[in-house]
Amino acid sequence: MKKPQAAVRSRLRKQASRQEGSEKRVLSSSQVKPSTAAAGLAKRQEAAWQASVSSYHLFRDTAEVMAFRENLLNWYDREKRDLPWRRLAEGEVDLDRRAYAVWVSEVMLQQTQVATVIDYYTRWMQKWPTLQDLAGASLEEVNQLWAGLGYYSRGRRLQQGARKVVEELGGHVPHTAETLQRLLPGVGRYTAGAIASIAFGQATGVVDGNVIRVLCRVRAIGADSSSTLVSQHLWGLAQQLVDPARPGDFNQAAMELGALVCTPQHPHCSQCPVRSLCRAYQKVERGKLLASQSLPGSPDVEECASSTELCQLCAHPTEPWDQTLGVTNFPRKASRKPPREECSAICVLEQPRALGGPQILLVQRPSSGLLAGLWEFPSVTAEASGRCQREALLQELQSWAGPLPASHLQHLGQPLDLPPGGPHLLSHQADISSIRSGSGRTDPGDHCTTWRTLADPGGVSHCSYLHRYEKGVPCVRGPTARDLQGFQEIPSVYSIQPEKAQPWPATPG
């Protein structure tokens, strides 16, 4: 039978009190609890922040704040989604296991949609239900379970954090946002606030993409939401609003509102529980009244008292309000940088007569940077000259696998170009080549390379195009089908076309 949430929260508060002593034995008192001087400084900084900002962009009195909290939490209690990490955290009495459950979910949800995360989260928690279990896993195991979720450094840092908790902090997760952020690798301000508020009940606000959108609309913040000044203001608002009695629920409610109602392109304002407090909604309604000419003059709707040229939270005068966009005028972001292109020459090196069946050579990427530690086909950064590409690739192959017949290096072509606005900032283009080794060295002689059969490349976590290769998705026909069957370049949607196969491009001139 499901335990009442109030009873669970009461037990959690009691256990937090009991564990306070054991945590202090691991951490210094300054790490666990902010000093009185620090608390006083925080209050003075908050007062200075409010004094420097137009009241139009603030919640000016307690009544507004209380109304926002009550309306949002009542909506959340009715409409919140049933998600596995919420069920696990709500029913978990052990604070460290509860914090771990929240920590895993928050890391997985970074830059990833909820629907995608659900299955990964379930498998992860089944395999490693505690911090101790994760700390004892290998990086290869972590990468394999993470495969397909993207941003692999997240999983690596999550395991590093688990090991630090187990090996250096006595198995206890720090209880405050400040100590979480300072002591655990990969835990930033948002993740620290989420863990501290949801798992430990600390009254600390959080700001993620959904919260940014909600707050920018509610308080009509039209300046670039990624700027330092706007970011600081949003964190101040979040801290002002968070409900001290239900901080975890409040933070999840704010994020849920942005995910379900206050969406980026098609918000459902009629379903919003805080629309009566929303400056953007009020501005839209005022525009409708003016357009209908049902009332003489201008309706009594508050605007920013400061000149827009002076207010650093309002949109710039060169970016006027667009009535057709409605509340989606907020938030506004700076234009994105164009993606950086990186061209590579990639080779599929096969031993067709290897014991146990044909094998391919895989190379491990560096331990830092893009797709760190994953395995891929041998590759080199491509040069402008086709001849230089061929020579550089052959030289690298020989350093990995020993003498190879240069005449057997056959150019196969290029993947289709990436579409504009693709999902990755770093776009990839590649020349694909194939070579079958004869009497070359069967043991690469290097811990960063390995031979694997096509049927069973297990034991290594690999890049997305190798994942497609492993599944054997048929994408090419003809003599190269066996070498490159299913090859797809990052982001795993661009296949080799048979008509693209051609001799190695000649050097210009």
Coordinates of C-alpha atoms in Angstrom, one line a residue:
M1 CA 0.0 0.0 0.0
K2 CA 1.4 3.4 -0.9
K3 CA 2.4 5.5 2.1
P4 CA 1.0 9.0 2.4
Q5 CA 3.5 11.6 1.1
A6 CA 3.2 13.7 4.3
A7 CA 4.2 10.7 6.4
V8 CA 7.2 10.0 4.1
R9 CA 8.3 13.6 4.2
S10 CA 8.0 13.5 8.0
R11 CA 10.2 10.4 8.2
L12 CA 12.7 12.0 5.8
R13 CA 13.0 15.1 8.0
K14 CA 13.7 12.9 11.0
Q15 CA 16.2 10.8 9.3
A16 CA 17.9 13.9 7.9
S17 CA 18.3 15.1 11.5
R18 CA 19.7 11.7 12.6
Q19 CA 22.2 11.6 9.7
E20 CA 23.4 15.2 10.3
G21 CA 25.9 13.9 12.9
S22 CA 27.3 11.2 10.7
E23 CA 27.7 13.7 7.8
K24 CA 29.6 16.1 9.9
R25 CA 32.1 13.4 10.7
V26 CA 32.8 13.2 7.0
L27 CA 32.6 16.9 6.1
S28 CA 33.7 19.9 7.9
S29 CA 31.0 22.1 9.5
S30 CA 31.6 24.8 6.9
Q31 CA 30.8 22.3 4.2
V32 CA 27.5 21.2 5.7
K33 CA 26.0 24.4 6.8
P34 CA 26.5 28.0 5.7
S35 CA 27.9 30.3 8.3
T36 CA 25.8 33.0 9.8
A37 CA 27.9 35.6 8.1
A38 CA 27.3 33.9 4.7
A39 CA 23.6 33.8 5.4
G40 CA 23.7 37.5 6.2
L41 CA 25.6 38.3 3.0
A42 CA 23.1 36.3 1.0
K43 CA 20.2 38.4 2.4
R44 CA 22.1 41.7 1.7
Q45 CA 22.8 40.5 -1.9
E46 CA 19.1 39.7 -2.4
A47 CA 18.1 43.1 -1.1
A48 CA 20.6 44.8 -3.4
W49 CA 19.4 42.7 -6.3
Q50 CA 15.7 43.7 -5.8
A51 CA 16.6 47.4 -5.4
S52 CA 18.5 47.4 -8.7
V53 CA 15.6 45.9 -10.8
S54 CA 12.4 47.4 -11.9
S55 CA 9.5 46.1 -9.9
Y56 CA 7.8 45.1 -13.2
H57 CA 10.2 42.1 -13.3
L58 CA 9.9 41.1 -9.7
F59 CA 7.3 39.6 -7.3
R60 CA 6.8 42.6 -5.2
D61 CA 4.9 41.3 -2.2
T62 CA 4.3 38.1 -0.2
A63 CA 0.7 37.8 -1.5
E64 CA 1.9 37.4 -5.1
V65 CA 4.6 34.9 -4.1
M66 CA 2.1 32.9 -2.0
A67 CA -0.5 32.9 -4.8
F68 CA 2.1 31.6 -7.3
R69 CA 3.2 28.8 -5.0
E70 CA -0.3 27.7 -4.1
N71 CA -1.7 27.8 -7.7
L72 CA 1.4 26.0 -9.1
L73 CA 1.5 23.2 -6.4
N74 CA -2.3 22.6 -6.6
W75 CA -1.9 22.1 -10.4
Y76 CA 1.1 19.9 -9.9
D77 CA -0.7 17.6 -7.4
R78 CA -3.4 17.1 -10.0
E79 CA -1.5 17.0 -13.3
K80 CA 2.1 15.7 -12.6
R81 CA 3.3 12.8 -14.7
D82 CA 3.9 9.4 -13.2
L83 CA 7.6 8.9 -13.8
P84 CA 9.9 6.2 -12.4
W85 CA 12.3 8.5 -10.7
R86 CA 9.5 10.3 -8.9
R87 CA 8.0 7.0 -7.7
L88 CA 11.4 5.8 -6.5
A89 CA 12.3 9.0 -4.7
E90 CA 8.9 9.5 -3.1
G91 CA 8.8 6.0 -1.6
E92 CA 12.5 5.8 -0.5
V93 CA 13.2 6.4 3.1
D94 CA 17.0 6.0 3.0
L95 CA 18.3 9.5 2.2
D96 CA 21.4 8.4 0.3
R97 CA 19.4 6.1 -2.0
R98 CA 16.8 8.8 -2.5
A99 CA 19.5 11.3 -3.4
Y100 CA 21.1 8.7 -5.8
A101 CA 17.8 8.1 -7.5
V102 CA 17.3 11.8 -8.1
W103 CA 20.9 12.4 -9.1
V104 CA 20.7 9.7 -11.9
S105 CA 17.5 11.1 -13.3
E106 CA 18.7 14.7 -13.3
V107 CA 21.9 13.8 -15.1
M108 CA 20.1 11.7 -17.7
L109 CA 17.5 14.4 -18.3
Q110 CA 20.1 17.0 -19.3
Q111 CA 19.7 17.7 -23.0
T112 CA 17.5 14.6 -23.3
Q113 CA 13.7 14.2 -23.5
V114 CA 11.8 12.5 -20.8
A115 CA 10.3 9.8 -23.1
T116 CA 13.9 8.8 -24.1
V117 CA 15.2 8.7 -20.5
I118 CA 12.5 6.4 -19.0
D119 CA 13.8 3.1 -20.4
Y120 CA 17.5 4.1 -19.7
Y121 CA 16.7 5.1 -16.2
T122 CA 14.8 1.9 -15.5
R123 CA 17.6 -0.3 -16.8
W124 CA 20.3 1.7 -14.9
M125 CA 18.5 1.5 -11.6
Q126 CA 17.9 -2.3 -12.0
K127 CA 21.6 -2.8 -12.8
W128 CA 23.1 -0.4 -10.2
P129 CA 20.4 0.3 -7.5
T130 CA 22.8 1.9 -5.1
L131 CA 25.8 4.3 -5.2
Q132 CA 28.0 1.4 -4.1
D133 CA 26.9 -0.7 -7.1
L134 CA 27.7 2.0 -9.5
A135 CA 31.0 2.8 -7.9
G136 CA 32.1 -0.9 -8.4
A137 CA 31.1 -0.9 -12.1
S138 CA 33.7 -0.5 -15.0
L139 CA 33.7 2.5 -17.3
E140 CA 33.0 0.1 -20.2
E141 CA 29.8 -1.2 -18.5
V142 CA 28.7 2.4 -17.9
N143 CA 29.3 3.4 -21.5
Q144 CA 27.5 0.3 -22.8
L145 CA 24.4 1.0 -20.8
W146 CA 24.5 4.7 -21.7
A147 CA 24.9 3.9 -25.4
G148 CA 22.4 5.8 -27.5
L149 CA 21.6 8.4 -24.8
G150 CA 24.4 10.8 -26.0
Y151 CA 26.7 13.1 -24.2
Y152 CA 28.7 10.2 -22.8
S153 CA 30.7 12.3 -20.4
R154 CA 27.6 12.6 -18.3
G155 CA 27.7 8.9 -17.4
R156 CA 31.4 9.0 -16.8
R157 CA 31.1 11.9 -14.4
L158 CA 28.2 10.3 -12.7
Q159 CA 30.3 7.2 -11.9
Q160 CA 33.2 9.4 -10.8
G161 CA 30.8 11.1 -8.4
A162 CA 29.5 7.8 -7.0
R163 CA 33.1 6.7 -6.4
K164 CA 33.9 9.9 -4.6
V165 CA 30.9 9.5 -2.3
V166 CA 31.8 5.9 -1.5
E167 CA 35.5 6.3 -1.2
E168 CA 35.9 9.7 0.4
L169 CA 32.6 10.8 1.9
G170 CA 31.7 7.6 3.8
G171 CA 28.9 6.6 1.4
H172 CA 26.8 9.7 2.3
V173 CA 25.7 12.2 -0.3
P174 CA 26.2 15.9 0.8
H175 CA 22.9 17.4 1.9
T176 CA 23.1 21.0 0.6
A177 CA 23.3 22.5 -2.8
E178 CA 26.5 24.3 -2.0
T179 CA 28.4 21.1 -0.8
L180 CA 27.0 19.0 -3.7
Q181 CA 28.3 21.4 -6.2
R182 CA 31.6 21.8 -4.6
L183 CA 32.4 18.2 -3.8
L184 CA 30.9 16.1 -6.6
P185 CA 32.4 16.1 -10.2
G186 CA 29.9 16.9 -12.9
V187 CA 27.3 18.4 -10.5
G188 CA 26.6 22.0 -11.4
R189 CA 24.3 24.5 -9.8
Y190 CA 21.1 23.2 -11.3
T191 CA 21.7 19.5 -10.5
A192 CA 22.9 20.4 -7.0
G193 CA 19.8 22.4 -6.3
A194 CA 17.5 19.6 -7.7
I195 CA 19.1 16.9 -5.5
A196 CA 19.2 19.1 -2.4
S197 CA 15.6 20.2 -2.7
I198 CA 14.0 16.9 -3.9
A199 CA 16.0 14.5 -1.8
F200 CA 16.9 16.5 1.3
G201 CA 14.2 19.2 1.4
Q202 CA 16.5 22.2 1.2
A203 CA 14.6 25.4 0.2
T204 CA 16.8 26.2 -2.8
G205 CA 15.5 27.2 -6.2
V206 CA 16.5 25.7 -9.5
V207 CA 16.7 27.1 -13.0
D208 CA 16.7 24.8 -16.1
G209 CA 15.4 25.5 -19.6
N210 CA 11.8 25.0 -18.7
V211 CA 12.0 27.3 -15.6
I212 CA 13.8 29.9 -17.7
R213 CA 10.9 29.9 -20.1
V214 CA 8.3 30.1 -17.4
L215 CA 10.0 32.9 -15.4
C216 CA 10.8 35.0 -18.5
R217 CA 7.1 34.9 -19.5
V218 CA 5.7 35.4 -16.0
R219 CA 7.9 38.5 -15.4
A220 CA 8.2 39.7 -19.1
I221 CA 12.0 39.3 -19.3
G222 CA 12.9 40.1 -22.9
A223 CA 16.6 40.4 -22.7
D224 CA 18.9 37.5 -23.8
S225 CA 18.1 34.7 -21.3
S226 CA 21.7 33.3 -21.6
S227 CA 23.3 36.5 -20.5
T228 CA 24.9 36.7 -17.1
L229 CA 22.7 39.4 -15.8
V230 CA 19.5 37.7 -16.8
S231 CA 20.7 34.4 -15.5
Q232 CA 21.4 35.9 -12.1
H233 CA 18.0 37.5 -12.0
L234 CA 16.3 34.2 -12.9
W235 CA 18.1 32.4 -10.1
G236 CA 17.0 35.2 -7.7
L237 CA 13.4 34.8 -8.8
A238 CA 13.6 31.0 -8.4
Q239 CA 15.0 31.4 -4.9
Q240 CA 12.3 34.0 -4.0
L241 CA 9.5 31.7 -5.2
V242 CA 10.5 28.2 -3.9
D243 CA 8.1 26.9 -1.3
P244 CA 10.1 26.2 2.0
A245 CA 7.5 23.6 3.0
R246 CA 7.7 21.7 -0.3
P247 CA 10.8 22.8 -2.1
G248 CA 11.3 19.6 -4.1
D249 CA 7.7 19.5 -5.3
F250 CA 7.8 23.2 -6.1
N251 CA 10.9 22.9 -8.3
Q252 CA 9.5 19.8 -10.1
A253 CA 6.2 21.7 -10.6
A254 CA 7.9 24.7 -12.2
M255 CA 9.8 22.3 -14.6
E256 CA 6.6 20.4 -15.2
L257 CA 4.7 23.6 -16.1
G258 CA 7.3 24.5 -18.7
A259 CA 7.3 21.0 -20.1
L260 CA 3.6 20.5 -20.4
V261 CA 1.9 23.9 -20.5
C262 CA 4.3 26.8 -21.0
T263 CA 5.9 25.1 -24.0
P264 CA 8.4 26.8 -26.4
Q265 CA 6.2 27.1 -29.5
H266 CA 2.6 26.3 -28.7
P267 CA 1.9 27.2 -25.0
H268 CA -1.5 26.3 -23.5
C269 CA -2.2 29.5 -21.7
S270 CA -5.8 28.6 -21.0
Q271 CA -4.6 25.7 -18.8
C272 CA -1.9 27.6 -17.0
P273 CA -2.4 27.8 -13.2
V274 CA -0.4 31.1 -12.9
R275 CA -1.7 33.0 -15.9
S276 CA -3.3 35.6 -13.7
L277 CA 0.3 36.5 -12.5
C278 CA 1.9 36.3 -16.0
R279 CA 3.1 39.6 -17.5
A280 CA 3.3 38.1 -21.0
Y281 CA -0.2 36.8 -20.9
Q282 CA -1.5 40.2 -19.6
K283 CA 0.4 41.9 -22.5
V284 CA -1.3 39.6 -25.0
E285 CA -4.8 40.2 -23.6
R286 CA -4.1 44.0 -23.7
G287 CA -3.3 43.7 -27.4
K288 CA -6.5 41.8 -28.1
L289 CA -8.5 44.6 -26.3
L290 CA -6.8 47.3 -28.3
A291 CA -7.3 45.4 -31.6
S292 CA -11.0 44.9 -30.9
Q293 CA -11.4 48.7 -30.0
S294 CA -13.9 47.6 -27.5
L295 CA -12.6 50.1 -24.9
P296 CA -11.6 53.7 -25.4
G297 CA -7.9 54.5 -24.6
S298 CA -5.4 52.0 -23.3
P299 CA -6.4 49.3 -20.8
D300 CA -4.9 49.6 -17.4
V301 CA -2.1 47.0 -17.8
E302 CA 1.3 47.6 -16.1
E303 CA 4.4 48.0 -18.1
C304 CA 8.1 48.3 -17.1
A305 CA 8.5 51.8 -15.4
S306 CA 12.0 52.1 -16.6
S307 CA 12.9 53.3 -20.1
T308 CA 13.5 50.2 -22.2
E309 CA 16.8 51.7 -23.2
L310 CA 17.9 51.6 -19.6
C311 CA 16.2 48.4 -18.3
Q312 CA 18.6 45.5 -18.9
L313 CA 15.8 43.0 -18.5
C314 CA 13.5 44.3 -21.2
A315 CA 13.9 43.4 -24.9
H316 CA 16.1 45.8 -26.8
P317 CA 14.2 48.5 -28.7
T318 CA 15.4 47.0 -32.0
E319 CA 13.4 43.9 -31.1
P320 CA 9.8 45.2 -30.7
W321 CA 6.9 43.1 -29.4
D322 CA 5.4 40.9 -32.1
Q323 CA 1.7 40.5 -31.4
T324 CA 1.4 37.5 -33.6
L325 CA 3.9 35.6 -31.4
G326 CA 2.0 36.2 -28.2
V327 CA 3.7 34.9 -25.1
T328 CA 6.4 33.2 -27.2
N329 CA 8.0 36.6 -27.6
F330 CA 9.6 35.5 -24.3
P331 CA 12.3 34.3 -23.7
R332 CA 14.6 35.7 -26.3
K333 CA 18.0 34.1 -27.0
A334 CA 21.1 35.2 -28.8
S335 CA 21.6 33.8 -32.3
R336 CA 23.4 30.5 -32.3
K337 CA 26.9 30.1 -33.6
P338 CA 27.2 28.2 -36.9
P339 CA 28.2 24.6 -36.4
R340 CA 31.9 23.8 -36.9
E341 CA 32.5 21.2 -39.7
E342 CA 35.1 18.5 -39.2
C343 CA 36.0 16.3 -42.1
S344 CA 37.5 12.8 -41.6
A345 CA 38.9 10.0 -43.7
I346 CA 37.6 6.7 -42.2
C347 CA 38.6 3.2 -43.0
V348 CA 37.0 -0.2 -42.5
L349 CA 40.0 -2.6 -42.0
E350 CA 38.9 -6.2 -42.3
Q351 CA 40.6 -9.6 -41.8
P352 CA 38.3 -11.8 -43.9
R353 CA 40.1 -15.1 -42.9
A354 CA 40.5 -14.6 -39.2
L355 CA 39.8 -17.4 -36.8
G356 CA 36.2 -17.4 -35.8
G357 CA 35.1 -15.3 -38.8
P358 CA 35.9 -12.0 -40.4
Q359 CA 37.1 -9.3 -38.0
I360 CA 37.2 -5.5 -38.2
L361 CA 39.7 -3.2 -36.5
L362 CA 38.3 -0.7 -33.9
V363 CA 40.2 2.2 -32.4
Q364 CA 39.5 3.9 -29.1
R365 CA 39.0 7.6 -29.0
P366 CA 40.9 9.8 -26.6
S367 CA 39.8 9.8 -22.9
S368 CA 38.5 13.4 -23.2
G369 CA 36.6 15.4 -25.8
L370 CA 33.9 14.4 -28.2
L371 CA 32.7 10.8 -27.7
A372 CA 35.5 10.3 -25.2
G373 CA 36.6 6.6 -24.7
L374 CA 34.3 5.2 -27.3
W375 CA 35.4 2.9 -30.1
E376 CA 35.2 3.6 -33.8
F377 CA 36.6 2.7 -37.2
P378 CA 40.2 4.0 -37.8
S379 CA 40.1 7.6 -39.0
V380 CA 42.3 10.7 -39.5
T381 CA 41.3 14.3 -40.0
A382 CA 40.9 14.9 -43.7
E383 CA 43.1 17.3 -45.7
A384 CA 42.2 19.2 -48.8
S385 CA 44.2 17.0 -51.1
G386 CA 42.9 13.5 -51.8
R387 CA 46.4 12.1 -52.1
C388 CA 47.4 13.5 -48.7
Q389 CA 44.3 11.9 -47.2
R390 CA 45.2 8.5 -48.6
E391 CA 48.8 8.7 -47.4
A392 CA 47.8 10.0 -43.9
L393 CA 45.2 7.3 -43.5
L394 CA 47.5 4.5 -44.7
Q395 CA 50.2 5.7 -42.3
E396 CA 47.9 5.6 -39.4
L397 CA 46.6 2.2 -40.3
Q398 CA 50.1 0.8 -40.5
S399 CA 50.9 2.2 -37.0
W400 CA 47.8 0.5 -35.6
A401 CA 47.9 -2.8 -37.5
G402 CA 51.4 -3.3 -39.1
P403 CA 52.3 -3.5 -42.8
L404 CA 49.3 -3.2 -45.1
P405 CA 49.1 -3.4 -48.9
A406 CA 48.7 0.2 -50.1
S407 CA 47.2 -0.9 -53.4
H408 CA 44.2 -2.5 -51.5
L409 CA 43.1 0.8 -50.0
Q410 CA 40.0 1.5 -52.0
H411 CA 38.0 4.7 -51.8
L412 CA 34.2 4.1 -51.5
G413 CA 32.7 7.6 -51.3
Q414 CA 31.1 10.0 -48.9
P415 CA 27.9 9.9 -46.8
L416 CA 25.2 12.3 -47.7
D417 CA 25.7 15.9 -46.5
L418 CA 24.2 16.7 -43.1
P419 CA 21.0 18.8 -43.3
P420 CA 21.1 22.3 -42.0
G421 CA 20.1 22.7 -38.4
G422 CA 21.1 19.2 -37.5
P423 CA 21.0 18.0 -33.8
H424 CA 24.7 18.2 -33.2
L425 CA 26.8 21.4 -32.9
L426 CA 29.8 19.6 -34.4
S427 CA 28.8 18.2 -37.8
H428 CA 30.8 15.5 -39.4
Q429 CA 31.7 14.7 -43.0
A430 CA 33.7 11.7 -44.0
D431 CA 35.5 9.9 -46.9
I432 CA 35.0 6.2 -46.5
S433 CA 37.6 3.7 -47.5
S434 CA 38.0 -0.1 -47.3
I435 CA 41.0 -2.3 -47.1
R436 CA 41.4 -6.1 -46.5
S437 CA 44.5 -7.0 -44.7
G438 CA 46.5 -10.1 -45.7
S439 CA 49.6 -11.1 -43.7
G440 CA 49.6 -8.0 -41.6
R441 CA 49.9 -8.1 -37.8
T442 CA 46.8 -9.8 -36.3
D443 CA 47.4 -8.3 -32.9
P444 CA 47.4 -4.5 -33.0
G445 CA 49.9 -4.3 -30.2
D446 CA 48.2 -1.3 -28.7
H447 CA 45.7 -1.2 -25.8
C448 CA 43.7 1.5 -27.8
T449 CA 42.9 -0.9 -30.7
T450 CA 41.1 -4.2 -30.9
W451 CA 39.9 -6.7 -33.5
R452 CA 36.3 -7.7 -33.3
T453 CA 34.1 -10.0 -35.3
L454 CA 31.1 -8.5 -37.2
A455 CA 28.8 -10.9 -35.4
D456 CA 30.0 -10.1 -31.8
P457 CA 31.7 -6.8 -31.3
G458 CA 30.7 -7.0 -27.6
G459 CA 32.9 -5.9 -24.7
V460 CA 33.4 -2.4 -26.1
S461 CA 31.2 0.7 -26.1
H462 CA 31.2 2.3 -29.5
C463 CA 30.1 5.3 -31.6
S464 CA 26.7 5.5 -33.2
Y465 CA 27.7 4.4 -36.6
L466 CA 29.3 1.2 -35.2
H467 CA 26.1 0.6 -33.3
R468 CA 24.3 0.7 -36.7
Y469 CA 27.0 -1.5 -38.2
E470 CA 26.5 -4.0 -35.4
K471 CA 22.8 -4.2 -36.0
G472 CA 23.5 -4.9 -39.7
V473 CA 21.0 -2.4 -41.1
P474 CA 21.1 -2.9 -44.9
C475 CA 22.1 0.4 -46.5
V476 CA 24.4 -0.5 -49.4
R477 CA 24.5 -3.2 -52.1
G478 CA 27.2 -4.5 -54.4
P479 CA 30.8 -5.5 -53.6
T480 CA 31.1 -3.2 -50.7
A481 CA 28.0 -4.3 -48.9
R482 CA 29.9 -6.7 -46.6
D483 CA 32.4 -4.1 -45.6
L484 CA 30.0 -1.3 -44.9
Q485 CA 26.6 -2.9 -44.4
G486 CA 24.7 -0.6 -42.2
F487 CA 27.4 2.1 -41.9
Q488 CA 25.9 5.4 -40.9
E489 CA 27.8 8.5 -40.0
I490 CA 27.1 10.6 -36.9
P491 CA 24.2 11.4 -36.1
S492 CA 23.5 7.9 -37.5
V493 CA 21.1 8.8 -40.3
Y494 CA 23.3 9.2 -43.3
S495 CA 24.1 6.0 -45.2
I496 CA 26.7 5.3 -47.9
Q497 CA 25.1 5.4 -51.4
P498 CA 26.3 2.7 -53.9
E499 CA 26.5 5.2 -56.7
K500 CA 28.9 7.2 -54.7
A501 CA 31.6 4.5 -54.8
Q502 CA 34.5 5.6 -56.9
P503 CA 38.3 5.5 -57.2
W504 CA 40.3 7.5 -54.7
P505 CA 40.0 11.1 -55.8
A506 CA 43.1 12.3 -57.6
T507 CA 45.2 15.1 -56.4
P508 CA 44.0 18.4 -58.0
G509 CA 46.3 19.6 -60.7

